[in-house]
Amino acid sequence: MEKIDFQKVNKLLASSNVRWLSNGFTIATNSLLTDRKIRPADKIVYLVLLMHTFRKGDCFISLRRLAEEIGYGHTQIKKSVDKLKEIGYIKIIGRKNKANHYVIYGK
């Protein structure tokens, strides 16, 4: 699985007639939306991770913050993150006493 080229996505969006909204938007691949190996809750967690992703596909966010933003409990967030890692949508780089570092992949 390869990393999403966020610079390429940004260039494509900048060159198109996309109207930018003040509160932004998140683009998901069709393969994510139709993937039956992951539950809808996992897809929502992935989309929120994408929402916090920087141009190079990196995201730094705590499980607690994910839970607060989505409205799921810590246990549900942990299960979803573990499932996304297992299937290969994300890579987790743990950081002691800091928010996790996630590398976001596309399928």
CSV table of C-alpha atoms in Angstrom, one decimal:
chain,number,residue,atom,x,y,z
A,1,MET,CA,0.0,0.0,0.0
A,2,GLU,CA,1.3,3.4,-0.8
A,3,LYS,CA,0.9,6.8,0.9
A,4,ILE,CA,-1.6,9.2,-0.5
A,5,ASP,CA,0.1,11.9,-2.4
A,6,PHE,CA,-1.5,14.9,-0.7
A,7,GLN,CA,0.5,17.4,-2.7
A,8,LYS,CA,-0.9,16.0,-5.9
A,9,VAL,CA,-4.4,16.1,-4.5
A,10,ASN,CA,-4.0,19.7,-3.4
A,11,LYS,CA,-2.7,20.7,-6.9
A,12,LEU,CA,-5.6,18.9,-8.6
A,13,LEU,CA,-8.1,20.7,-6.3
A,14,ALA,CA,-6.4,24.1,-6.8
A,15,SER,CA,-6.6,23.7,-10.6
A,16,SER,CA,-10.2,22.7,-10.6
A,17,ASN,CA,-13.4,24.7,-10.0
A,18,VAL,CA,-13.9,23.3,-6.5
A,19,ARG,CA,-15.5,25.9,-4.3
A,20,TRP,CA,-13.7,25.9,-0.9
A,21,LEU,CA,-16.0,26.0,2.1
A,22,SER,CA,-15.0,27.9,5.2
A,23,ASN,CA,-15.2,24.8,7.4
A,24,GLY,CA,-13.4,22.6,4.8
A,25,PHE,CA,-14.0,19.1,3.6
A,26,THR,CA,-12.4,15.7,3.6
A,27,ILE,CA,-12.0,13.5,0.5
A,28,ALA,CA,-12.3,9.7,0.9
A,29,THR,CA,-11.4,7.1,-1.7
A,30,ASN,CA,-14.3,5.0,-3.1
A,31,SER,CA,-12.5,1.9,-2.0
A,32,LEU,CA,-12.7,3.0,1.6
A,33,LEU,CA,-16.4,3.7,1.4
A,34,THR,CA,-17.2,0.3,-0.1
A,35,ASP,CA,-14.7,-1.8,1.9
A,36,ARG,CA,-16.7,-4.5,3.7
A,37,LYS,CA,-13.8,-5.5,5.8
A,38,ILE,CA,-14.2,-2.5,8.1
A,39,ARG,CA,-17.3,-1.3,9.9
A,40,PRO,CA,-18.9,2.1,9.5
A,41,ALA,CA,-17.4,3.3,12.8
A,42,ASP,CA,-14.0,2.4,11.5
A,43,LYS,CA,-14.6,4.5,8.4
A,44,ILE,CA,-15.7,7.5,10.5
A,45,VAL,CA,-12.5,7.2,12.5
A,46,TYR,CA,-10.4,7.0,9.3
A,47,LEU,CA,-12.2,10.1,7.9
A,48,VAL,CA,-11.5,12.1,11.0
A,49,LEU,CA,-7.8,11.0,10.9
A,50,LEU,CA,-7.8,12.2,7.2
A,51,MET,CA,-9.3,15.5,8.4
A,52,HIS,CA,-6.3,16.1,10.7
A,53,THR,CA,-3.7,14.9,8.1
A,54,PHE,CA,-1.0,17.2,6.9
A,55,ARG,CA,0.2,17.5,3.3
A,56,LYS,CA,2.6,14.6,3.5
A,57,GLY,CA,0.1,12.1,5.0
A,58,ASP,CA,1.0,12.5,8.6
A,59,CYS,CA,-1.5,13.0,11.5
A,60,PHE,CA,-0.8,13.7,15.2
A,61,ILE,CA,-3.9,13.2,17.3
A,62,SER,CA,-4.6,11.4,20.6
A,63,LEU,CA,-7.2,8.7,21.0
A,64,ARG,CA,-8.9,11.0,23.6
A,65,ARG,CA,-9.3,13.8,21.1
A,66,LEU,CA,-10.6,11.4,18.4
A,67,ALA,CA,-13.2,10.2,21.0
A,68,GLU,CA,-14.2,13.7,21.8
A,69,GLU,CA,-14.6,14.8,18.2
A,70,ILE,CA,-16.5,11.8,17.0
A,71,GLY,CA,-18.5,11.1,20.2
A,72,TYR,CA,-17.4,7.5,20.5
A,73,GLY,CA,-15.9,6.0,23.7
A,74,HIS,CA,-12.2,5.4,24.1
A,75,THR,CA,-12.7,1.6,23.6
A,76,GLN,CA,-14.5,2.0,20.3
A,77,ILE,CA,-11.8,4.4,19.0
A,78,LYS,CA,-9.0,2.0,20.0
A,79,LYS,CA,-10.8,-0.9,18.3
A,80,SER,CA,-11.3,1.1,15.1
A,81,VAL,CA,-7.7,2.3,15.1
A,82,ASP,CA,-6.4,-1.2,15.6
A,83,LYS,CA,-8.6,-2.5,12.7
A,84,LEU,CA,-7.4,0.2,10.4
A,85,LYS,CA,-3.8,-0.6,11.2
A,86,GLU,CA,-4.4,-4.4,10.7
A,87,ILE,CA,-5.9,-3.9,7.3
A,88,GLY,CA,-3.3,-1.4,6.2
A,89,TYR,CA,-5.1,1.9,6.1
A,90,ILE,CA,-2.8,3.5,8.7
A,91,LYS,CA,0.5,3.0,10.4
A,92,ILE,CA,0.9,4.0,14.0
A,93,ILE,CA,4.1,5.4,15.4
A,94,GLY,CA,3.7,5.6,19.1
A,95,ARG,CA,5.2,8.6,20.9
A,96,LYS,CA,5.8,8.5,24.7
A,97,ASN,CA,3.5,11.0,26.6
A,98,LYS,CA,2.4,12.6,23.3
A,99,ALA,CA,-0.4,12.1,20.7
A,100,ASN,CA,0.2,9.2,18.4
A,101,HIS,CA,1.8,9.8,15.0
A,102,TYR,CA,-0.4,8.2,12.2
A,103,VAL,CA,0.7,7.7,8.6
A,104,ILE,CA,-2.3,7.6,6.4
A,105,TYR,CA,-2.4,5.3,3.4
A,106,GLY,CA,-5.0,5.0,0.6
A,107,LYS,CA,-6.1,1.8,-1.0
